[in-house]
PDB file of C-alpha atoms in Angstrom:
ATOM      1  CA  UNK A  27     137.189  10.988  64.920  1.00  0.00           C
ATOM      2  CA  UNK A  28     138.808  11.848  61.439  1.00  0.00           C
ATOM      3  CA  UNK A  29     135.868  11.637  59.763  1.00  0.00           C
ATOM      4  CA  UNK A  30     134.138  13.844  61.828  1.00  0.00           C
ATOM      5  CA  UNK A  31     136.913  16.250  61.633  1.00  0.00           C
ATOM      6  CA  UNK A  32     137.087  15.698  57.670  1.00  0.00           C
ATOM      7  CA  UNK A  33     133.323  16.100  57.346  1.00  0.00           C
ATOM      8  CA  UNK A  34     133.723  19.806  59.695  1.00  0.00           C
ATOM      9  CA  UNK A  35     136.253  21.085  57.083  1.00  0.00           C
ATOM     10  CA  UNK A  36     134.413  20.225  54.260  1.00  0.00           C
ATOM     11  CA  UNK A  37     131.159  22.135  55.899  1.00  0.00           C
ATOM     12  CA  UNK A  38     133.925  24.699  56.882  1.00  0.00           C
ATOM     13  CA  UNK A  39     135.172  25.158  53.264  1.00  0.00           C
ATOM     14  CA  UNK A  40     131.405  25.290  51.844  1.00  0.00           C
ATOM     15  CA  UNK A  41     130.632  27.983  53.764  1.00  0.00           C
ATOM     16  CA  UNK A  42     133.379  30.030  53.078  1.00  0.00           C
ATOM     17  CA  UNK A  43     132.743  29.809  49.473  1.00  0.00           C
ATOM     18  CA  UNK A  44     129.236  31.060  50.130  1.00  0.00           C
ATOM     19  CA  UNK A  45     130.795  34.038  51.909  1.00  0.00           C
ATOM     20  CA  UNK A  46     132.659  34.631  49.329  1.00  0.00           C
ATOM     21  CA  UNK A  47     129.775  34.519  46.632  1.00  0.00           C
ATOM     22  CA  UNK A  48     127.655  36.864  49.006  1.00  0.00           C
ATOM     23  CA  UNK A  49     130.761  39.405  48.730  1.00  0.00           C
ATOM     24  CA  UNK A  50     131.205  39.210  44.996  1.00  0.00           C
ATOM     25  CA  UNK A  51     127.281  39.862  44.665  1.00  0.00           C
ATOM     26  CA  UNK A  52     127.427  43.072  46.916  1.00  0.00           C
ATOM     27  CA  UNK A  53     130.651  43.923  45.253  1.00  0.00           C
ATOM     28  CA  UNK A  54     128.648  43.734  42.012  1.00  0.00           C
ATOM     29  CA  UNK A  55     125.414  45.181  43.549  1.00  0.00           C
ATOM     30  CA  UNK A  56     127.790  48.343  44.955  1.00  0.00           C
ATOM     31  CA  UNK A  57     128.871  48.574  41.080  1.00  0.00           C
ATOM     32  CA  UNK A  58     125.908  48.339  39.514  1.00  0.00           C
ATOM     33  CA  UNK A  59     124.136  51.294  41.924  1.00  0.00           C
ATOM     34  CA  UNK A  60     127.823  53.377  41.939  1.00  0.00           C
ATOM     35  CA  UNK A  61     127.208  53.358  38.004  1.00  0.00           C
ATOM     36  CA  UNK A  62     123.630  54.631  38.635  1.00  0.00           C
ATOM     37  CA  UNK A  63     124.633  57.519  40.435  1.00  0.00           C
ATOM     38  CA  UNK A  64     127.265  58.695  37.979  1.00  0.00           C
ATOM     39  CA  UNK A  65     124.496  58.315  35.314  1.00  0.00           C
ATOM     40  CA  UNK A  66     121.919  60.041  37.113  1.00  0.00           C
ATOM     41  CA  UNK A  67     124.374  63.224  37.857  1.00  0.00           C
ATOM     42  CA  UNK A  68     125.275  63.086  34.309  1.00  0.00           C
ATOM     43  CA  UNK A  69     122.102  63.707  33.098  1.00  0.00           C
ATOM     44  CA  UNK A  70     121.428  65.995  35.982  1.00  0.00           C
ATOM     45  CA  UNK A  71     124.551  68.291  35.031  1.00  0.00           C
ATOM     46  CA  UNK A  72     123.190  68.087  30.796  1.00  0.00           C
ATOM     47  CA  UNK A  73     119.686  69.357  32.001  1.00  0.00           C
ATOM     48  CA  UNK A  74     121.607  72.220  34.002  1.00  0.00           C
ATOM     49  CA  UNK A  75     123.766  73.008  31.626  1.00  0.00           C
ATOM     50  CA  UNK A  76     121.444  73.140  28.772  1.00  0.00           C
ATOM     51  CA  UNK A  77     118.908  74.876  31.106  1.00  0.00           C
ATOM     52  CA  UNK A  78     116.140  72.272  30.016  1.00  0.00           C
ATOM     53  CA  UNK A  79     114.167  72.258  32.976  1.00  0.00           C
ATOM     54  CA  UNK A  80     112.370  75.952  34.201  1.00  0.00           C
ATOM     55  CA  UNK A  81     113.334  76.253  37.781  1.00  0.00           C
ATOM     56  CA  UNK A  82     116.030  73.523  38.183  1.00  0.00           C
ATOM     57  CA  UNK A  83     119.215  75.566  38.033  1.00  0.00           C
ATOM     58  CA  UNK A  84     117.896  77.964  40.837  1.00  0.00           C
ATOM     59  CA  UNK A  85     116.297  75.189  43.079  1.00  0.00           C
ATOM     60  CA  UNK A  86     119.725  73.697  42.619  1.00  0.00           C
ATOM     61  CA  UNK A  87     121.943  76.505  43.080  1.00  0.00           C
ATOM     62  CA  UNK A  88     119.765  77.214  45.921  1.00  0.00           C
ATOM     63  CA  UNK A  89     119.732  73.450  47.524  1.00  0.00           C
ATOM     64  CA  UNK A  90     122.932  71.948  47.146  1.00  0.00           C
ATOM     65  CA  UNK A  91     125.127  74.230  49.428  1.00  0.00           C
ATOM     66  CA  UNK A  92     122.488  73.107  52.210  1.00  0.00           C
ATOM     67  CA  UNK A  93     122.667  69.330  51.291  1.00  0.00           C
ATOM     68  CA  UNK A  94     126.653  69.413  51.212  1.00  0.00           C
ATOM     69  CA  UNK A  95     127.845  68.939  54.975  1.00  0.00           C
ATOM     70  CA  UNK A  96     131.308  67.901  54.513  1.00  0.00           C
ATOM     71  CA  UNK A  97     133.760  70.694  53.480  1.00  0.00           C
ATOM     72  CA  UNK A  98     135.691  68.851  50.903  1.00  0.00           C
ATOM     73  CA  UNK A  99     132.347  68.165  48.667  1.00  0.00           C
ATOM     74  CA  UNK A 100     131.875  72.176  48.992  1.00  0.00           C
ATOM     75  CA  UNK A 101     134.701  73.005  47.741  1.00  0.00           C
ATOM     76  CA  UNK A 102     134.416  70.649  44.797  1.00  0.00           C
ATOM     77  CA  UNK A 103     131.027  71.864  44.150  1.00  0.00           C
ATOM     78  CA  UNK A 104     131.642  75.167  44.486  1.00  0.00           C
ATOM     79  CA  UNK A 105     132.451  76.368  41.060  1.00  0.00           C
ATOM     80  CA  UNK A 106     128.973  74.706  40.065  1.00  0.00           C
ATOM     81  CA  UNK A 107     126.790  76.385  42.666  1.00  0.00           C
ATOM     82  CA  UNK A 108     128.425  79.549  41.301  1.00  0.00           C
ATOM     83  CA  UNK A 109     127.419  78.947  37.466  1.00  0.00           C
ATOM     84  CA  UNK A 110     124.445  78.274  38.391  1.00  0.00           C
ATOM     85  CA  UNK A 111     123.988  81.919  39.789  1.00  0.00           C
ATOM     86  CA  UNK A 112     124.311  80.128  43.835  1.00  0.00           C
ATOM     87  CA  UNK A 113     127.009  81.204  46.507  1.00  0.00           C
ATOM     88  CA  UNK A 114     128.366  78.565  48.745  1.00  0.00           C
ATOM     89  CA  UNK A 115     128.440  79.355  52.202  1.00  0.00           C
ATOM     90  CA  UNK A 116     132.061  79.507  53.370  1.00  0.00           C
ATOM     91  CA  UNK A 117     132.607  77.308  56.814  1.00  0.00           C
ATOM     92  CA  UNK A 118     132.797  80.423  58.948  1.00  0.00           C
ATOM     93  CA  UNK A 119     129.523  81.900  58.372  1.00  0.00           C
ATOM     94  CA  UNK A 120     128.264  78.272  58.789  1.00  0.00           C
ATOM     95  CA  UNK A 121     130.227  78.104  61.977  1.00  0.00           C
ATOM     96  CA  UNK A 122     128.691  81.496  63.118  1.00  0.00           C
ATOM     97  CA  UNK A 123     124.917  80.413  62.523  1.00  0.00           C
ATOM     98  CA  UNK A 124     125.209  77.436  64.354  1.00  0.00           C
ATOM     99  CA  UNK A 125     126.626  79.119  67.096  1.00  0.00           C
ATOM    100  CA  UNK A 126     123.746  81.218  67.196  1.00  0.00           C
TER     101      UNK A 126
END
């Protein structure tokens, strides 16, 4: 019967060091697209800023108030919609239209 047990642990033990690899490669995988993101906005914010692309700051300023659902990323977002010439809808009015 031991080695039956001893030969369960062992499968036991090898399994839960392939969990653990899986983990570290999603860990890495979350990272590696996290980093992409930040990148991406980067970029997006130079190209506002610098007003490289016709149309983008008002199709922005426009757009990202309606993407935004939770209230904390519109308030950290505001002061951007508004340099780019946007409002952000305050939660009342948004409140009011869906009421309607």
């Amino acid at each position: 019967m031991s080695l039956l047990v001893g030969k369960d642990l062992k499968e036991q033990q090898k399994i839960n060091e392939l969990e653990l690899k899986i983990n570290k490669e999603k860990q890495k995988l979350d990272k590696k697209l996290t980093r992409q993101k930040i990148l991406l906005g980067a970029f997006l914010i130079d190209t506002l800023e610098k007003n490289k692309a016709q149309g983008l700051k008002e199709y922005v300023a426009k757009t990202l108030p309606e993407y935004l659902t939770r209230a904390t990323d519109r308030d950290l977002l505001k002061s951007l919609v508004e340099n780019l010439g946007g409002a952000m809808p305050s939660d009342e009015k948004e409140k009011e239209q869906e009421e309607q």
